Amino acid sequence: MSIVTRQGDEGLTSLMYGVRVPKDHPRVEAYGAVDELNAALGWARAQGAPPWLQDALLHVQRDLIVLMGELATDPAHRARFEADGFSALGPGHVGWLEEEVRLAEGCLPPARGWALPGADPVSAALEFSRTVCRRAERRVCALRGATGAVSGTVLVYLNRLSDLLWLWARCVERGITPRPAASGNGAQ
C-alpha cells in the first residue's frame, strides 16, 4: 500500500472521522504545529540528551500524540473520539509538567536576563523546541479564537511545556540532572 493517496492534491485534508477541511484550516495549523514540536523534541533526543532527559522527552512526545488526536477531531465528533477510547489532555498531564518545572527550578539559580541558545547541541535543540512550542501555542490560540472549541487544558499544557523546555536547556548547559532517572515515565 502506498503512502500516496492523492486525496490532498486539491488542498484539502481529513480530520479524524473523515471531516474534510482546507490544509490551512486553523485546526490543521494547530495540530500541524504540535506535530512540528514533536519532531523538534525527537531531534533534541537525537542530539545525545542525557538519560533523564531522554525519558522526559519521550514522555512529552507521547503526550503530544494525545494532543494531536484531540486537535485533529472536529468538535462534532468528540463523543465518538471518546467512545473509541481516545483520551484528551487532562490535569494529570499538566501536573506532571508542573512537577518537572518545580524540580528543574530547584536545581537552578534564579534566572537573570536572556539565554543565548547554542551552548551545546542538546540545549540548542531544546531552545528550538521551545520556540516551536510557542508557535504551537499561538496556533492553538488562533483555533480557539476561530472556533471556541479548544480545551483550556491544551493552552495551559503548551504554556507549561515551553517554560519547562527553557529550564531543561539551562539544566543541560550546566550539566544538572533535575530528577533521578528512576523516577519512571510519569504515566498518568
Backbone as a printed PyTorch tensor [residue, N CA C, xyz], in Angstrom:
tensor([[[  0.8480,  -1.1770,   0.0000],
         [  0.0000,   0.0000,   0.0000],
         [  0.8920,   1.2370,   0.0000]],

        [[  0.5970,   2.1560,  -0.8450],
         [  1.3990,   3.3800,  -0.9760],
         [  0.9180,   4.4470,  -0.0030]],

        [[  1.8470,   5.2720,   0.4440],
         [  1.5040,   6.4200,   1.2840],
         [  0.8410,   7.5210,   0.4440]],

        [[  1.0360,   7.4590,  -0.8680],
         [  0.4650,   8.4580,  -1.7750],
         [ -1.0110,   8.1330,  -2.0030]],

        [[ -1.8940,   9.0330,  -1.5510],
         [ -3.3360,   8.8250,  -1.7250],
         [ -3.9440,   9.7690,  -2.7520]],

        [[ -3.2630,  10.8720,  -3.0390],
         [ -3.7310,  11.9140,  -3.9480],
         [ -4.9580,  12.6660,  -3.4240]],

        [[ -5.4060,  12.3340,  -2.2130],
         [ -6.5940,  12.9810,  -1.6770],
         [ -6.3340,  14.4200,  -1.2500]],

        [[ -5.0790,  14.7850,  -1.0520],
         [ -4.7580,  16.1460,  -0.6460],
         [ -4.3220,  17.0210,  -1.8000]],

        [[ -4.3860,  16.5190,  -3.0160],
         [ -3.8850,  17.2600,  -4.1740],
         [ -4.6600,  18.5440,  -4.4560]],

        [[ -5.8530,  18.6510,  -3.9560],
         [ -6.6790,  19.8380,  -4.1900],
         [ -6.6400,  20.8130,  -3.0090]],

        [[ -5.7260,  20.5620,  -2.0480],
         [ -5.5930,  21.4770,  -0.9150],
         [ -6.4940,  21.1790,   0.2580]],

        [[ -7.0650,  19.9800,   0.2800],
         [ -7.9030,  19.5670,   1.4040],
         [ -7.2480,  18.4020,   2.1230]],

        [[ -7.5820,  18.2420,   3.3890],
         [ -7.0970,  17.1090,   4.1660],
         [ -8.2300,  16.6290,   5.0570]],

        [[ -8.0580,  15.4740,   5.6510],
         [ -9.0900,  14.9090,   6.5110],
         [ -8.7010,  15.0130,   7.9720]],

        [[ -9.6560,  15.4400,   8.7740],
         [ -9.5240,  15.3360,  10.2200],
         [ -9.8920,  13.9060,  10.5960]],

        [[ -9.7930,  13.5850,  11.8760],
         [-10.2600,  12.2680,  12.3030],
         [-11.7390,  12.1600,  11.9620]],

        [[-12.1520,  10.9690,  11.6050],
         [-13.5380,  10.6540,  11.2600],
         [-13.9630,  11.2590,   9.9380]],

        [[-12.9930,  11.5950,   9.0820],
         [-13.2720,  11.9090,   7.6990],
         [-13.7350,  13.3070,   7.3630]],

        [[-13.8070,  14.1980,   8.3150],
         [-14.2070,  15.5770,   8.0150],
         [-13.1240,  16.2040,   7.1420]],

        [[-13.5050,  16.7210,   5.9740],
         [-12.5500,  17.3360,   5.0450],
         [-12.5000,  18.8360,   5.2850]],

        [[-11.2980,  19.3600,   5.3780],
         [-11.0970,  20.7950,   5.6080],
         [ -9.9070,  21.2520,   4.7600]],

        [[ -9.8050,  22.5590,   4.4990],
         [ -8.6210,  23.0750,   3.7960],
         [ -7.3650,  22.8440,   4.6370]],

        [[ -6.2520,  22.6500,   3.9630],
         [ -4.9960,  22.3840,   4.6650],
         [ -4.5220,  23.5610,   5.5120]],

        [[ -5.0800,  24.7470,   5.2610],
         [ -4.7150,  25.8890,   6.0940],
         [ -5.7980,  26.2070,   7.1350]],

        [[ -6.6950,  25.2770,   7.3820],
         [ -7.7200,  25.4420,   8.4060],
         [ -7.0320,  25.6110,   9.7660]],

        [[ -7.5660,  26.4530,  10.6500],
         [ -6.9300,  26.6490,  11.9600],
         [ -6.7180,  25.3520,  12.7420]],

        [[ -7.5960,  24.3820,  12.5670],
         [ -7.4150,  23.1000,  13.2650],
         [ -6.1940,  22.3620,  12.7270]],

        [[ -6.0050,  22.3890,  11.4150],
         [ -4.8460,  21.7360,  10.7980],
         [ -3.5670,  22.4830,  11.1760]],

        [[ -3.6360,  23.8120,  11.1820],
         [ -2.4780,  24.6120,  11.6080],
         [ -2.0850,  24.2660,  13.0410]],

        [[ -3.0730,  24.0850,  13.9130],
         [ -2.7940,  23.7950,  15.3210],
         [ -2.1520,  22.4220,  15.4890]],

        [[ -2.7820,  21.3720,  14.9300],
         [ -2.1730,  20.0640,  15.1470],
         [ -0.8940,  19.9050,  14.3320]],

        [[ -0.7750,  20.6380,  13.2300],
         [  0.4740,  20.6200,  12.4660],
         [  1.6200,  21.2340,  13.2510]],

        [[  1.3580,  22.3110,  13.9780],
         [  2.4010,  22.9290,  14.7980],
         [  2.7970,  22.0050,  15.9420]],

        [[  1.8420,  21.2840,  16.5070],
         [  2.1640,  20.3170,  17.5630],
         [  2.9770,  19.1680,  16.9760]],

        [[  2.6700,  18.7680,  15.7500],
         [  3.4500,  17.7330,  15.0700],
         [  4.8950,  18.2010,  14.8760]],

        [[  5.0700,  19.4570,  14.4750],
         [  6.4220,  20.0180,  14.3480],
         [  7.1420,  20.0010,  15.6890]],

        [[  6.4290,  20.3330,  16.7500],
         [  7.0180,  20.3050,  18.0850],
         [  7.4650,  18.8960,  18.4350]],

        [[  6.6420,  17.9140,  18.1310],
         [  7.0100,  16.5300,  18.4140],
         [  8.2920,  16.1520,  17.6700]],

        [[  8.3990,  16.5580,  16.4150],
         [  9.6170,  16.2740,  15.6380],
         [ 10.8250,  17.0060,  16.2260]],

        [[ 10.6270,  18.2480,  16.6610],
         [ 11.7300,  19.0130,  17.2640],
         [ 12.2130,  18.3430,  18.5420]],

        [[ 11.2910,  17.8100,  19.3340],
         [ 11.6930,  17.1130,  20.5600],
         [ 12.4320,  15.8190,  20.2350]],

        [[ 12.0190,  15.1500,  19.1680],
         [ 12.7550,  13.9670,  18.7240],
         [ 14.1710,  14.3310,  18.3020]],

        [[ 14.3000,  15.4700,  17.6600],
         [ 15.6300,  15.9560,  17.2610],
         [ 16.4640,  16.2550,  18.5050]],

        [[ 15.8550,  16.8440,  19.5180],
         [ 16.5750,  17.1180,  20.7720],
         [ 17.0530,  15.8050,  21.3950]],

        [[ 16.1970,  14.7790,  21.3920],
         [ 16.6280,  13.4770,  21.9320],
         [ 17.7910,  12.9150,  21.1310]],

        [[ 17.7410,  13.0780,  19.8140],
         [ 18.7640,  12.5120,  18.9340],
         [ 20.1150,  13.2170,  19.0540]],

        [[ 20.1430,  14.3650,  19.6850],
         [ 21.3990,  15.1130,  19.8460],
         [ 22.2730,  14.5480,  20.9650]],

        [[ 21.8160,  13.4940,  21.6180],
         [ 22.6010,  12.8950,  22.6930],
         [ 22.1900,  13.3970,  24.0670]],

        [[ 20.8970,  13.6410,  24.2290],
         [ 20.3890,  14.0960,  25.5240],
         [ 20.7230,  13.0670,  26.5970]],

        [[ 21.0030,  13.5290,  27.8230],
         [ 21.2800,  12.5950,  28.9170],
         [ 20.0720,  11.7110,  29.2020]],

        [[ 20.2890,  10.5540,  29.8420],
         [ 19.1820,   9.6080,  30.0640],
         [ 17.9560,  10.2060,  30.7510]],

        [[ 18.1400,  11.0470,  31.7510],
         [ 16.9780,  11.6350,  32.4290],
         [ 16.1250,  12.4340,  31.4490]],

        [[ 16.8000,  13.1230,  30.5180],
         [ 16.0960,  13.9500,  29.5450],
         [ 15.4800,  13.0940,  28.4400]],

        [[ 16.1740,  12.0310,  28.0410],
         [ 15.6030,  11.1020,  27.0530],
         [ 14.2400,  10.6190,  27.5300]],

        [[ 14.1870,  10.1550,  28.7870],
         [ 12.9340,   9.6480,  29.3490],
         [ 11.8590,  10.7310,  29.3900]],

        [[ 12.2400,  11.9180,  29.8370],
         [ 11.2770,  13.0120,  29.9650],
         [ 10.7540,  13.4540,  28.5970]],

        [[ 11.6380,  13.5300,  27.6190],
         [ 11.2120,  13.9440,  26.2810],
         [ 10.2800,  12.9080,  25.6510]],

        [[ 10.5740,  11.6290,  25.8540],
         [  9.6720,  10.5920,  25.3540],
         [  8.2890,  10.7270,  25.9960]],

        [[  8.2750,  11.0230,  27.2750],
         [  7.0040,  11.2230,  27.9640],
         [  6.2190,  12.3620,  27.3100]],

        [[  6.8840,  13.4710,  27.0690],
         [  6.2240,  14.6200,  26.4430],
         [  5.7760,  14.2690,  25.0270]],

        [[  6.6120,  13.5750,  24.2740],
         [  6.2270,  13.2160,  22.9090],
         [  4.9640,  12.3600,  22.8970]],

        [[  4.8490,  11.4590,  23.8550],
         [  3.6220,  10.6450,  23.9370],
         [  2.4120,  11.5200,  24.2630]],

        [[  2.6100,  12.4940,  25.1580],
         [  1.5250,  13.4320,  25.4530],
         [  1.1190,  14.2080,  24.2010]],

        [[  2.1020,  14.5860,  23.3900],
         [  1.7940,  15.3730,  22.1910],
         [  0.9980,  14.5590,  21.1750]],

        [[  1.2000,  13.2630,  21.1450],
         [  0.3940,  12.4190,  20.2630],
         [ -1.0660,  12.4540,  20.7190]],

        [[ -1.2750,  12.4050,  22.0340],
         [ -2.6290,  12.5450,  22.5800],
         [ -3.2100,  13.8980,  22.1600]],

        [[ -2.4200,  14.9320,  22.3110],
         [ -2.8710,  16.2830,  21.9750],
         [ -3.2010,  16.4120,  20.4910]],

        [[ -2.3710,  15.8370,  19.6190],
         [ -2.6540,  15.9150,  18.1800],
         [ -3.9840,  15.2490,  17.8500]],

        [[ -4.2660,  14.1050,  18.4660],
         [ -5.5490,  13.4510,  18.2330],
         [ -6.7110,  14.3220,  18.6720]],

        [[ -6.5490,  14.9500,  19.8200],
         [ -7.5920,  15.8440,  20.3270],
         [ -7.8200,  17.0060,  19.3650]],

        [[ -6.7310,  17.6120,  18.8920],
         [ -6.8540,  18.7620,  17.9900],
         [ -7.3520,  18.3660,  16.6050]],

        [[ -7.0770,  17.1280,  16.1910],
         [ -7.4580,  16.6740,  14.8480],
         [ -8.8930,  16.1630,  14.7820]],

        [[ -9.6200,  16.3180,  15.8750],
         [-11.0020,  15.8540,  15.9110],
         [-11.9480,  17.0410,  15.9290]],

        [[-12.8290,  17.0830,  14.9390],
         [-13.8570,  18.1240,  14.8990],
         [-14.7350,  17.9800,  16.1370]],

        [[-15.1210,  19.0920,  16.7610],
         [-15.9470,  19.0120,  17.9670],
         [-17.2290,  18.1940,  17.7910]],

        [[-17.7540,  18.1500,  16.5860],
         [-18.9630,  17.3620,  16.3390],
         [-18.7160,  15.8660,  16.5480]],

        [[-17.4760,  15.4400,  16.5120],
         [-17.1250,  14.0250,  16.6610],
         [-16.4530,  13.7320,  17.9980]],

        [[-16.5180,  14.6770,  18.9330],
         [-15.8450,  14.4980,  20.2300],
         [-16.3740,  13.2770,  20.9770]],

        [[-17.6810,  13.0660,  20.9850],
         [-18.2520,  11.9080,  21.6880],
         [-17.7550,  10.6070,  21.0630]],

        [[-17.6720,  10.5730,  19.7540],
         [-17.1620,   9.3820,  19.0640],
         [-15.6970,   9.1560,  19.4050]],

        [[-14.9120,  10.2290,  19.4500],
         [-13.4980,  10.1850,  19.8200],
         [-13.3430,   9.5150,  21.1850]],

        [[-14.1360,   9.9670,  22.1380],
         [-14.0680,   9.4100,  23.4940],
         [-14.5840,   7.9780,  23.5300]],

        [[-15.6840,   7.6910,  22.7950],
         [-16.2360,   6.3340,  22.7580],
         [-15.2540,   5.3450,  22.1430]],

        [[-14.4220,   5.8190,  21.2370],
         [-13.4170,   4.9540,  20.6080],
         [-12.1930,   4.7420,  21.5020]],

        [[-12.2380,   5.3220,  22.7010],
         [-11.1570,   5.0850,  23.6610],
         [-10.0080,   6.0700,  23.5990]],

        [[-10.1380,   7.1100,  22.7890],
         [ -9.0880,   8.1200,  22.7350],
         [ -9.2280,   9.0460,  23.9430]],

        [[ -8.1170,   9.5430,  24.3930],
         [ -8.1580,  10.4430,  25.5460],
         [ -7.6960,  11.8290,  25.1310]],

        [[ -7.9850,  12.7630,  26.0040],
         [ -7.5520,  14.1480,  25.8160],
         [ -6.6080,  14.4980,  26.9620]],

        [[ -5.8870,  15.5850,  26.7970],
         [ -5.0270,  16.0390,  27.8820],
         [ -5.8980,  16.4230,  29.0750]],

        [[ -5.4080,  16.1270,  30.2430],
         [ -6.1430,  16.4510,  31.4580],
         [ -5.2290,  17.0430,  32.5050]],

        [[ -5.7580,  17.2910,  33.6740],
         [ -4.9670,  17.8890,  34.7490],
         [ -3.7150,  17.0820,  35.1110]],

        [[ -3.7620,  15.7670,  34.9820],
         [ -2.5890,  14.9460,  35.2790],
         [ -1.4140,  15.2360,  34.3520]],

        [[ -1.7160,  15.5230,  33.1080],
         [ -0.6640,  15.8620,  32.1530],
         [ -0.0010,  17.1800,  32.5390]],

        [[ -0.8160,  18.1580,  32.8900],
         [ -0.2800,  19.4620,  33.3190],
         [  0.4600,  19.2990,  34.6380]],

        [[ -0.0850,  18.5050,  35.5400],
         [  0.5570,  18.2800,  36.8360],
         [  1.9540,  17.6940,  36.6940]],

        [[  2.1210,  16.7670,  35.7540],
         [  3.4460,  16.1770,  35.5170],
         [  4.4240,  17.2640,  35.0850]],

        [[  3.9940,  18.1240,  34.1550],
         [  4.8640,  19.2250,  33.7170],
         [  5.2050,  20.1560,  34.8780]],

        [[  4.2120,  20.4780,  35.6900],
         [  4.4560,  21.3910,  36.8070],
         [  5.4290,  20.7980,  37.8130]],

        [[  5.3640,  19.4910,  38.0290],
         [  6.3350,  18.8440,  38.9140],
         [  7.7390,  18.9100,  38.3020]],

        [[  7.8430,  18.6980,  36.9980],
         [  9.1440,  18.8020,  36.3300],
         [  9.6930,  20.2290,  36.4160]],

        [[  8.8250,  21.2200,  36.2780],
         [  9.2420,  22.6200,  36.4270],
         [  9.7780,  22.8390,  37.8350]],

        [[  9.0430,  22.3380,  38.8390],
         [  9.4610,  22.5120,  40.2310],
         [ 10.8390,  21.8870,  40.4670]],

        [[ 11.0500,  20.6780,  39.9580],
         [ 12.3320,  20.0010,  40.1350],
         [ 13.4630,  20.7630,  39.4550]],

        [[ 13.2320,  21.2180,  38.2280],
         [ 14.2770,  21.9400,  37.4890],
         [ 14.5770,  23.2780,  38.1530]],

        [[ 13.5380,  24.0030,  38.5540],
         [ 13.7710,  25.2900,  39.2150],
         [ 14.5470,  25.1190,  40.5110]],

        [[ 14.3360,  23.9880,  41.1840],
         [ 15.0340,  23.7350,  42.4410],
         [ 16.5170,  23.4920,  42.2800]],

        [[ 16.9470,  23.2060,  41.0720],
         [ 18.3660,  22.9250,  40.7950],
         [ 19.1060,  24.1080,  40.1920]],

        [[ 18.3850,  25.1210,  39.7870],
         [ 18.9840,  26.2240,  39.0390],
         [ 18.9920,  27.5070,  39.8600]],

        [[ 19.9770,  28.3540,  39.6170],
         [ 19.9280,  29.6800,  40.2360],
         [ 18.8050,  30.4930,  39.5970]],

        [[ 18.3530,  31.5490,  40.2620],
         [ 17.2960,  32.3790,  39.6630],
         [ 17.7190,  32.8770,  38.2770]],

        [[ 16.7450,  32.9150,  37.3810],
         [ 17.0120,  33.3670,  36.0060],
         [ 17.3410,  34.8490,  36.0070]],

        [[ 18.3330,  35.2000,  35.1890],
         [ 18.7200,  36.6020,  35.0290],
         [ 18.9760,  36.8530,  33.5540]],

        [[ 18.2570,  37.7840,  32.9910],
         [ 18.4790,  38.1550,  31.5950],
         [ 18.0120,  37.0870,  30.6280]],

        [[ 18.5020,  37.2150,  29.4200],
         [ 18.1210,  36.3230,  28.3330],
         [ 19.1260,  35.1950,  28.2070]],

        [[ 18.6610,  34.0570,  27.7530],
         [ 19.5470,  32.9360,  27.4430],
         [ 19.9700,  33.0730,  25.9850]],

        [[ 21.1870,  32.7070,  25.7200],
         [ 21.7050,  32.7270,  24.3570],
         [ 21.8520,  31.2800,  23.8910]],

        [[ 20.9230,  30.7980,  23.0440],
         [ 20.9720,  29.4070,  22.6120],
         [ 22.2660,  29.0800,  21.8740]],

        [[ 22.6980,  27.8350,  22.0450],
         [ 23.8440,  27.3520,  21.2900],
         [ 25.0140,  26.8960,  22.1340]],

        [[ 24.8410,  26.7940,  23.4370],
         [ 25.9420,  26.3600,  24.2960],
         [ 26.3770,  24.9390,  23.9500]],

        [[ 25.4530,  24.1060,  23.5340],
         [ 25.7450,  22.7420,  23.1010],
         [ 24.5600,  22.2600,  22.2630]],

        [[ 24.7190,  21.1630,  21.5340],
         [ 23.6480,  20.7180,  20.6350],
         [ 22.3180,  20.4120,  21.3340]],

        [[ 22.3680,  19.7870,  22.5090],
         [ 21.1200,  19.4160,  23.1790],
         [ 20.3760,  20.6460,  23.6690]],

        [[ 21.0720,  21.5580,  24.3440],
         [ 20.3720,  22.7500,  24.8400],
         [ 19.8710,  23.6090,  23.6810]],

        [[ 20.6250,  23.6680,  22.5910],
         [ 20.1600,  24.4200,  21.4170],
         [ 18.9060,  23.7790,  20.8330]],

        [[ 18.8730,  22.4480,  20.7860],
         [ 17.6880,  21.7480,  20.2770],
         [ 16.4880,  21.9650,  21.2000]],

        [[ 16.7310,  22.0380,  22.4990],
         [ 15.6490,  22.3250,  23.4380],
         [ 15.1210,  23.7410,  23.2470]],

        [[ 16.0220,  24.6880,  23.0240],
         [ 15.5990,  26.0690,  22.7730],
         [ 14.7870,  26.1580,  21.4780]],

        [[ 15.2420,  25.4540,  20.4510],
         [ 14.4790,  25.4270,  19.2030],
         [ 13.0960,  24.8280,  19.4590]],

        [[ 13.0590,  23.7350,  20.2110],
         [ 11.7780,  23.1040,  20.5420],
         [ 10.8770,  24.0650,  21.3050]],

        [[ 11.4700,  24.8590,  22.1890],
         [ 10.6870,  25.8410,  22.9490],
         [ 10.0230,  26.8440,  22.0130]],

        [[ 10.7610,  27.3010,  20.9970],
         [ 10.1590,  28.2720,  20.0730],
         [  9.0620,  27.6280,  19.2350]],

        [[  9.2390,  26.3740,  18.8730],
         [  8.1870,  25.6530,  18.1420],
         [  6.9730,  25.4640,  19.0520]],

        [[  7.2250,  25.2120,  20.3270],
         [  6.1300,  25.0780,  21.2830],
         [  5.3420,  26.3760,  21.3840]],

        [[  6.0340,  27.5080,  21.4240],
         [  5.3400,  28.7960,  21.4770],
         [  4.5090,  29.0220,  20.2130]],

        [[  5.0380,  28.5850,  19.0590],
         [  4.2590,  28.7100,  17.8180],
         [  3.0150,  27.8280,  17.8960]],

        [[  3.1740,  26.6220,  18.4010],
         [  2.0200,  25.7350,  18.5530],
         [  0.9820,  26.3710,  19.4720]],

        [[  1.4590,  26.9920,  20.5370],
         [  0.5490,  27.6750,  21.4540],
         [ -0.2210,  28.7950,  20.7350]],

        [[  0.4800,  29.5510,  19.8940],
         [ -0.2020,  30.6120,  19.1360],
         [ -1.2300,  30.0340,  18.1670]],

        [[ -0.8980,  28.9060,  17.5290],
         [ -1.8390,  28.2850,  16.5810],
         [ -3.0670,  27.7500,  17.3140]],

        [[ -2.8570,  27.2020,  18.5060],
         [ -3.9910,  26.7210,  19.2840],
         [ -4.8510,  27.9020,  19.7300]],

        [[ -4.2290,  29.0090,  20.1030],
         [ -4.9940,  30.2240,  20.4460],
         [ -5.8170,  30.6910,  19.2560]],

        [[ -5.2310,  30.6390,  18.0680],
         [ -5.9630,  31.0390,  16.8630],
         [ -7.1370,  30.1010,  16.6110]],

        [[ -6.9380,  28.8180,  16.8140],
         [ -8.0270,  27.8550,  16.6540],
         [ -9.1390,  28.1470,  17.6510]],

        [[ -8.7680,  28.4110,  18.8830],
         [ -9.7830,  28.7280,  19.8920],
         [-10.5230,  30.0030,  19.5210]],

        [[ -9.7900,  30.9970,  19.0130],
         [-10.4340,  32.2370,  18.5900],
         [-11.3790,  32.0270,  17.4190]],

        [[-11.0120,  31.1240,  16.5050],
         [-11.8380,  30.8850,  15.3160],
         [-13.0420,  30.0010,  15.6090]],

        [[-12.8860,  29.0500,  16.5360],
         [-13.9550,  28.0760,  16.7460],
         [-14.4790,  28.0290,  18.1710]],

        [[-13.6890,  28.5080,  19.1240],
         [-14.0680,  28.4140,  20.5290],
         [-13.9890,  27.0060,  21.0760]],

        [[-13.5790,  26.0530,  20.2510],
         [-13.6240,  24.6400,  20.6280],
         [-12.2410,  24.0860,  20.9330]],

        [[-11.6200,  24.5990,  21.9890],
         [-10.3310,  24.0820,  22.4370],
         [-10.3580,  24.0570,  23.9610]],

        [[ -9.9740,  22.9480,  24.5090],
         [ -9.9010,  22.8140,  25.9590],
         [ -8.8620,  23.7740,  26.5230]],

        [[ -9.1890,  24.4230,  27.6160],
         [ -8.2260,  25.3060,  28.2750],
         [ -6.9950,  24.5450,  28.7330]],

        [[ -7.1390,  23.2560,  28.9970],
         [ -6.0070,  22.4350,  29.4110],
         [ -4.9210,  22.4190,  28.3390]],

        [[ -5.3180,  22.4440,  27.0850],
         [ -4.3460,  22.4170,  25.9820],
         [ -3.4310,  23.6360,  26.0530]],

        [[ -4.0140,  24.7960,  26.2480],
         [ -3.1950,  26.0170,  26.3200],
         [ -2.3010,  26.0230,  27.5500]],

        [[ -2.8310,  25.5750,  28.6780],
         [ -2.0150,  25.5090,  29.8970],
         [ -0.8590,  24.5380,  29.6810]],

        [[ -1.1510,  23.3860,  29.0710],
         [ -0.1170,  22.3860,  28.8200],
         [  1.0120,  22.9710,  27.9720]],

        [[  0.6720,  23.5980,  26.8690],
         [  1.7070,  24.1490,  25.9830],
         [  2.4810,  25.2780,  26.6550]],

        [[  1.8050,  26.0860,  27.4410],
         [  2.4850,  27.1730,  28.1480],
         [  3.4850,  26.6020,  29.1620]],

        [[  3.0630,  25.6020,  29.9460],
         [  3.9780,  24.9870,  30.9070],
         [  5.1330,  24.2850,  30.1990]],

        [[  4.8120,  23.6330,  29.0780],
         [  5.8570,  22.9100,  28.3590],
         [  6.9290,  23.8600,  27.8460]],

        [[  6.5470,  24.9990,  27.3140],
         [  7.5610,  25.9280,  26.8150],
         [  8.4490,  26.4150,  27.9590]],

        [[  7.8570,  26.6740,  29.1200],
         [  8.6640,  27.0560,  30.2860],
         [  9.6250,  25.9360,  30.6670]],

        [[  9.1160,  24.7100,  30.6710],
         [  9.9350,  23.5680,  31.0500],
         [ 11.0790,  23.3460,  30.0620]],

        [[ 10.8260,  23.5120,  28.7830],
         [ 11.8930,  23.3470,  27.7980],
         [ 13.0150,  24.3560,  28.0360]],

        [[ 12.6430,  25.5830,  28.4090],
         [ 13.6520,  26.5890,  28.7330],
         [ 14.4780,  26.1390,  29.9400]],

        [[ 13.8040,  25.6480,  30.9670],
         [ 14.5090,  25.1860,  32.1700],
         [ 15.4100,  23.9890,  31.8600]],

        [[ 14.8890,  23.0370,  31.0930],
         [ 15.7070,  21.8760,  30.7510],
         [ 16.9540,  22.2910,  29.9650]],

        [[ 16.8250,  23.2600,  29.0940],
         [ 18.0010,  23.7420,  28.3520],
         [ 19.0440,  24.2870,  29.3240]],

        [[ 18.6020,  25.0210,  30.3450],
         [ 19.5400,  25.5620,  31.3400],
         [ 20.1940,  24.4260,  32.1290]],

        [[ 19.4080,  23.3980,  32.4700],
         [ 19.9690,  22.2510,  33.1910],
         [ 21.0330,  21.5530,  32.3530]],

        [[ 20.7340,  21.3330,  31.0800],
         [ 21.6940,  20.6620,  30.1950],
         [ 22.9670,  21.4890,  30.0800]],

        [[ 22.8320,  22.7940,  29.9050],
         [ 24.0150,  23.6590,  29.8040],
         [ 24.9180,  23.5480,  31.0250]],

        [[ 24.3260,  23.3660,  32.1900],
         [ 25.0820,  23.3230,  33.4400],
         [ 25.4210,  21.8970,  33.8720]],

        [[ 24.9770,  20.8980,  33.1110],
         [ 25.2440,  19.5050,  33.4820],
         [ 24.4670,  19.0610,  34.7100]],

        [[ 23.3070,  19.6620,  34.9370],
         [ 22.4850,  19.3620,  36.1020],
         [ 21.4240,  18.3300,  35.7380]],

        [[ 21.2330,  17.3600,  36.6170],
         [ 20.1580,  16.3900,  36.4820],
         [ 19.0810,  16.7690,  37.4760]],

        [[ 17.9560,  17.3070,  37.0180],
         [ 16.9380,  17.7830,  37.9600],
         [ 16.0830,  16.6940,  38.5890]],

        [[ 16.1570,  15.4810,  38.0620],
         [ 15.3570,  14.4030,  38.6460],
         [ 16.0950,  13.0930,  38.4310]],

        [[ 15.9120,  12.1600,  39.3490],
         [ 16.5720,  10.8610,  39.1770],
         [ 15.9930,  10.1050,  37.9880]],

        [[ 16.8370,   9.3730,  37.2880],
         [ 16.3970,   8.6000,  36.1310],
         [ 15.3700,   7.5540,  36.5370]],

        [[ 15.3740,   7.1360,  37.7900],
         [ 14.4600,   6.0990,  38.2560],
         [ 13.0780,   6.6370,  38.5930]],

        [[ 12.8140,   7.9170,  38.2780],
         [ 11.5160,   8.4760,  38.6260],
         [ 10.3890,   7.9320,  37.7700]],

        [[ 10.7120,   7.1180,  36.7840],
         [  9.6900,   6.4730,  35.9630],
         [  9.2660,   7.3430,  34.8080]],

        [[  8.2990,   6.8410,  34.0660],
         [  7.8490,   7.5400,  32.8810],
         [  6.7240,   8.5050,  33.1710]],

        [[  6.3150,   8.6130,  34.4330],
         [  5.2840,   9.5890,  34.7860],
         [  3.9220,   9.2660,  34.1930]],

        [[  3.6530,   7.9840,  33.9690],
         [  2.3820,   7.6160,  33.3310],
         [  1.2050,   8.1630,  34.1120]],

        [[  0.2300,   8.5980,  33.3960],
         [ -0.9580,   9.2000,  34.0080],
         [ -1.9140,   8.1120,  34.4470]]])
